[in-house]
Coordinates of C-alpha atoms in Angstrom, one line a residue:
M1 CA 167.1 99.6 110.7
T2 CA 170.3 101.1 109.3
R3 CA 173.3 102.1 111.9
F4 CA 173.7 105.8 112.3
T5 CA 176.9 106.7 114.6
I6 CA 176.6 110.3 115.7
E7 CA 180.0 112.2 115.8
Q8 CA 178.9 115.5 116.7
S9 CA 175.6 116.9 118.3
E10 CA 174.2 120.2 119.9
I11 CA 171.3 120.8 121.9
E12 CA 169.3 124.1 122.3
L13 CA 166.4 124.7 124.3
E14 CA 164.4 128.1 124.2
S15 CA 161.7 128.4 126.8
K16 CA 159.4 131.5 126.4
F17 CA 157.9 133.1 129.6
A18 CA 154.0 133.7 130.0
S19 CA 154.9 137.0 131.8
R20 CA 158.2 139.0 131.8
L21 CA 160.9 138.1 134.3
W22 CA 161.6 141.6 135.7
S23 CA 164.2 140.3 138.0
V24 CA 166.7 140.7 135.1
V25 CA 166.2 144.1 135.5
H26 CA 165.6 144.6 138.9
D27 CA 166.1 142.6 142.1
V28 CA 168.9 140.8 140.1
P29 CA 170.9 139.8 143.3
V30 CA 167.9 137.5 144.1
L31 CA 168.2 135.8 140.6
Y32 CA 171.8 135.6 141.0
E33 CA 171.8 133.9 144.6
A34 CA 169.0 131.4 143.2
L35 CA 171.2 130.4 140.4
L36 CA 174.2 130.0 142.7
E37 CA 172.5 128.1 145.0
E38 CA 170.4 125.8 142.5
L39 CA 173.6 125.1 140.4
A40 CA 176.4 124.8 143.3
Y41 CA 176.3 120.8 142.9
V42 CA 178.3 121.5 139.5
G43 CA 180.5 124.1 140.8
L44 CA 178.9 127.3 139.5
S45 CA 180.6 130.6 141.0
S46 CA 179.9 134.6 140.6
M47 CA 182.6 134.3 138.1
D48 CA 180.4 132.3 135.6
L49 CA 177.5 134.9 135.9
R50 CA 178.0 137.4 133.1
P51 CA 175.5 140.6 133.2
D52 CA 174.4 141.1 129.3
A53 CA 173.5 144.8 128.4
G54 CA 172.3 143.5 125.0
N55 CA 171.4 146.3 122.7
G56 CA 171.0 148.7 125.8
S57 CA 167.3 148.6 125.5
V58 CA 165.4 147.3 128.7
G59 CA 164.2 144.1 126.8
G60 CA 167.6 143.4 125.6
A61 CA 169.2 143.1 129.0
G62 CA 169.8 139.7 130.3
L63 CA 172.4 137.5 132.4
G64 CA 174.5 134.8 130.8
V65 CA 175.5 131.9 132.6
W66 CA 178.8 129.6 132.0
L67 CA 178.7 126.1 132.9
F68 CA 181.3 123.3 133.0
G69 CA 183.9 125.4 131.7
G70 CA 181.7 126.7 128.7
K71 CA 180.2 123.3 127.4
A72 CA 176.8 124.5 128.4
N73 CA 175.8 128.2 128.0
V74 CA 172.8 129.8 129.3
R75 CA 171.0 133.1 128.3
I76 CA 168.1 134.4 130.9
G77 CA 166.4 137.5 129.5
L78 CA 163.3 139.4 130.2
D79 CA 161.1 137.1 127.8
G80 CA 162.9 133.7 128.2
V81 CA 165.7 131.6 129.0
R82 CA 167.8 130.0 126.3
F83 CA 170.0 127.0 127.0
Q84 CA 172.8 125.7 124.4
T85 CA 175.3 122.9 124.8
S86 CA 177.4 120.6 122.5
S87 CA 178.0 118.3 125.1
P88 CA 175.0 115.3 125.4
E89 CA 176.3 114.4 128.8
R90 CA 173.5 113.8 131.0
Q91 CA 174.6 115.9 133.8
V92 CA 175.1 118.9 131.5
V93 CA 171.7 118.7 130.2
D94 CA 170.0 118.1 133.8
T95 CA 171.3 121.7 134.4
V96 CA 168.1 122.6 132.9
D97 CA 166.3 122.0 135.9
G98 CA 168.7 124.0 138.1
V99 CA 168.1 127.1 136.0
I100 CA 164.2 126.6 135.6
G101 CA 164.3 126.5 139.6
A102 CA 166.5 129.4 140.0
V103 CA 164.1 131.2 137.8
R104 CA 161.0 130.2 139.6
R105 CA 162.5 131.3 143.1
A106 CA 163.2 134.6 141.8
S107 CA 159.9 134.9 140.4
P108 CA 157.5 132.3 142.1
E109 CA 154.4 133.6 139.8
L110 CA 156.3 133.1 136.6
R111 CA 154.8 130.4 134.3
F112 CA 156.0 129.2 130.7
R113 CA 154.3 129.9 127.5
N114 CA 156.1 127.3 125.3
H115 CA 159.4 125.2 125.0
A116 CA 161.3 125.0 122.0
V117 CA 163.9 122.0 121.8
S118 CA 166.3 121.7 119.0
Y119 CA 168.4 118.7 118.7
A120 CA 171.0 118.7 115.9
C121 CA 173.6 116.0 114.8
H122 CA 175.9 115.0 112.4
G123 CA 177.1 111.3 111.8
S124 CA 177.6 108.6 109.4
I125 CA 175.3 106.0 107.9
E126 CA 176.6 102.6 107.7
G127 CA 177.4 101.2 104.3
M128 CA 175.6 104.4 102.9
R129 CA 176.4 107.9 101.8
A130 CA 174.1 110.6 103.3
A131 CA 172.9 111.9 99.8
E132 CA 172.0 108.3 98.6
F133 CA 169.8 107.9 101.9
V134 CA 168.4 111.7 101.6
R135 CA 167.5 110.7 98.0
R136 CA 164.6 108.4 99.4
F137 CA 162.6 111.4 100.4
V138 CA 163.5 113.7 97.8
P139 CA 163.8 111.4 94.8
S140 CA 164.3 113.8 92.1
S141 CA 166.4 116.7 91.2
V142 CA 166.4 119.6 89.3
N143 CA 168.8 120.9 86.0
I144 CA 169.2 124.6 85.9
D145 CA 170.8 126.4 83.4
G146 CA 174.1 127.7 84.5
F147 CA 174.1 125.7 87.2
G148 CA 176.8 122.1 87.5
D149 CA 175.2 118.9 88.3
C150 CA 172.8 118.6 91.3
L151 CA 174.9 116.9 94.1
G152 CA 172.1 116.4 96.8
A153 CA 169.2 117.7 98.3
G154 CA 167.4 118.0 101.6
A155 CA 164.3 117.3 103.2
A156 CA 162.3 119.3 105.8
L157 CA 159.0 117.1 107.2
Y158 CA 156.7 119.3 109.2
F159 CA 154.3 117.5 111.8
G160 CA 151.3 119.2 113.4
E161 CA 149.9 119.1 117.1
A162 CA 150.3 116.0 119.3
P163 CA 149.7 117.2 122.8
P164 CA 151.8 118.2 124.6
M165 CA 153.7 119.0 121.4
I166 CA 152.5 121.7 119.6
S167 CA 154.4 121.4 116.4
S168 CA 157.5 119.1 115.2
T169 CA 159.9 119.4 112.3
L170 CA 162.4 116.7 111.2
T171 CA 165.2 117.7 108.7
L172 CA 167.4 115.6 106.7
D173 CA 170.6 116.9 104.7
V174 CA 174.0 116.0 103.8
S175 CA 176.4 117.0 106.7
R176 CA 178.9 119.8 106.0
V177 CA 180.8 118.5 109.1
V178 CA 181.3 114.8 108.4
Q179 CA 182.3 113.6 105.1
D180 CA 179.5 111.5 103.1
G181 CA 177.7 112.1 106.6
L182 CA 174.0 113.0 107.5
F183 CA 172.9 116.2 109.2
V184 CA 169.7 115.3 111.2
R185 CA 167.8 118.5 113.0
V186 CA 164.7 117.6 115.3
L187 CA 162.9 120.7 116.5
M188 CA 160.3 120.4 118.9
V189 CA 157.8 123.0 120.1
M190 CA 156.0 122.0 123.2
D191 CA 153.4 123.4 125.6
G192 CA 154.7 125.3 128.7
G193 CA 152.6 122.9 130.7
V194 CA 155.8 120.5 130.6
G195 CA 157.2 122.2 133.7
T196 CA 160.6 120.8 134.4
G197 CA 163.7 120.1 132.8
A198 CA 163.5 116.2 133.4
A199 CA 160.2 116.2 131.5
I200 CA 161.3 118.2 128.8
R201 CA 164.5 116.2 128.4
A202 CA 162.7 112.8 128.6
L203 CA 159.6 114.0 126.2
A204 CA 162.4 115.3 123.6
E205 CA 164.4 112.1 124.0
Q206 CA 161.3 109.9 123.3
R207 CA 160.2 112.0 119.9
T208 CA 163.9 112.3 118.8
G209 CA 164.3 108.5 118.9
A210 CA 160.8 108.0 117.5
A211 CA 161.6 110.3 114.6
L212 CA 165.2 108.5 113.9
R213 CA 163.3 105.2 114.0
A214 CA 160.6 106.3 111.6
V215 CA 163.4 107.1 108.7
G216 CA 165.0 103.9 109.3
L217 CA 167.9 105.0 111.8
E218 CA 169.3 103.1 114.6
N219 CA 171.5 105.5 116.8
S220 CA 174.7 103.9 118.2

């Protein structure tokens, strides 16, 4: 195993509803109150709730939620909820359960169609430049008239169904953030039956760890 030191990361979760969340359009106070109660333990206040008219259409309407001073952003729309954070702290990630709980309180009959989790990170590989590492998966380059020397390549590996995972993609590329570093992105689409934020997190962490180990990287 080669040590991989992560220096910057981003987590994004997009959960699609099986039916529409009409509380975003009417009965909005019910959704507001549910969010304020479910996330009171992290200090959420009404000042952190931001109505979003989107493009002005019914489908474009939504509600934005700022958490931890902007470390995490949530947008709840008619068709789904999106959570983004650049902080890997467990307390931040665990607020997904509060958001899901609030949505279910506002619309108890609501079910999820699927969850798409993206974990992206930039880091350095011990004793190796990223271009050298990626060359293991993309061993040849292409010479093109009028182009300079090929400086590197990227790899995208696609995987099929492995319940409750519907599909997965592993991307390896040279980082544009960390000098000589590696960019890794694991995209996982899982069945909506994975019903809690804790279960989504546990599955995503397990599969992400397995992906890194499979290509010979040990997260430090």
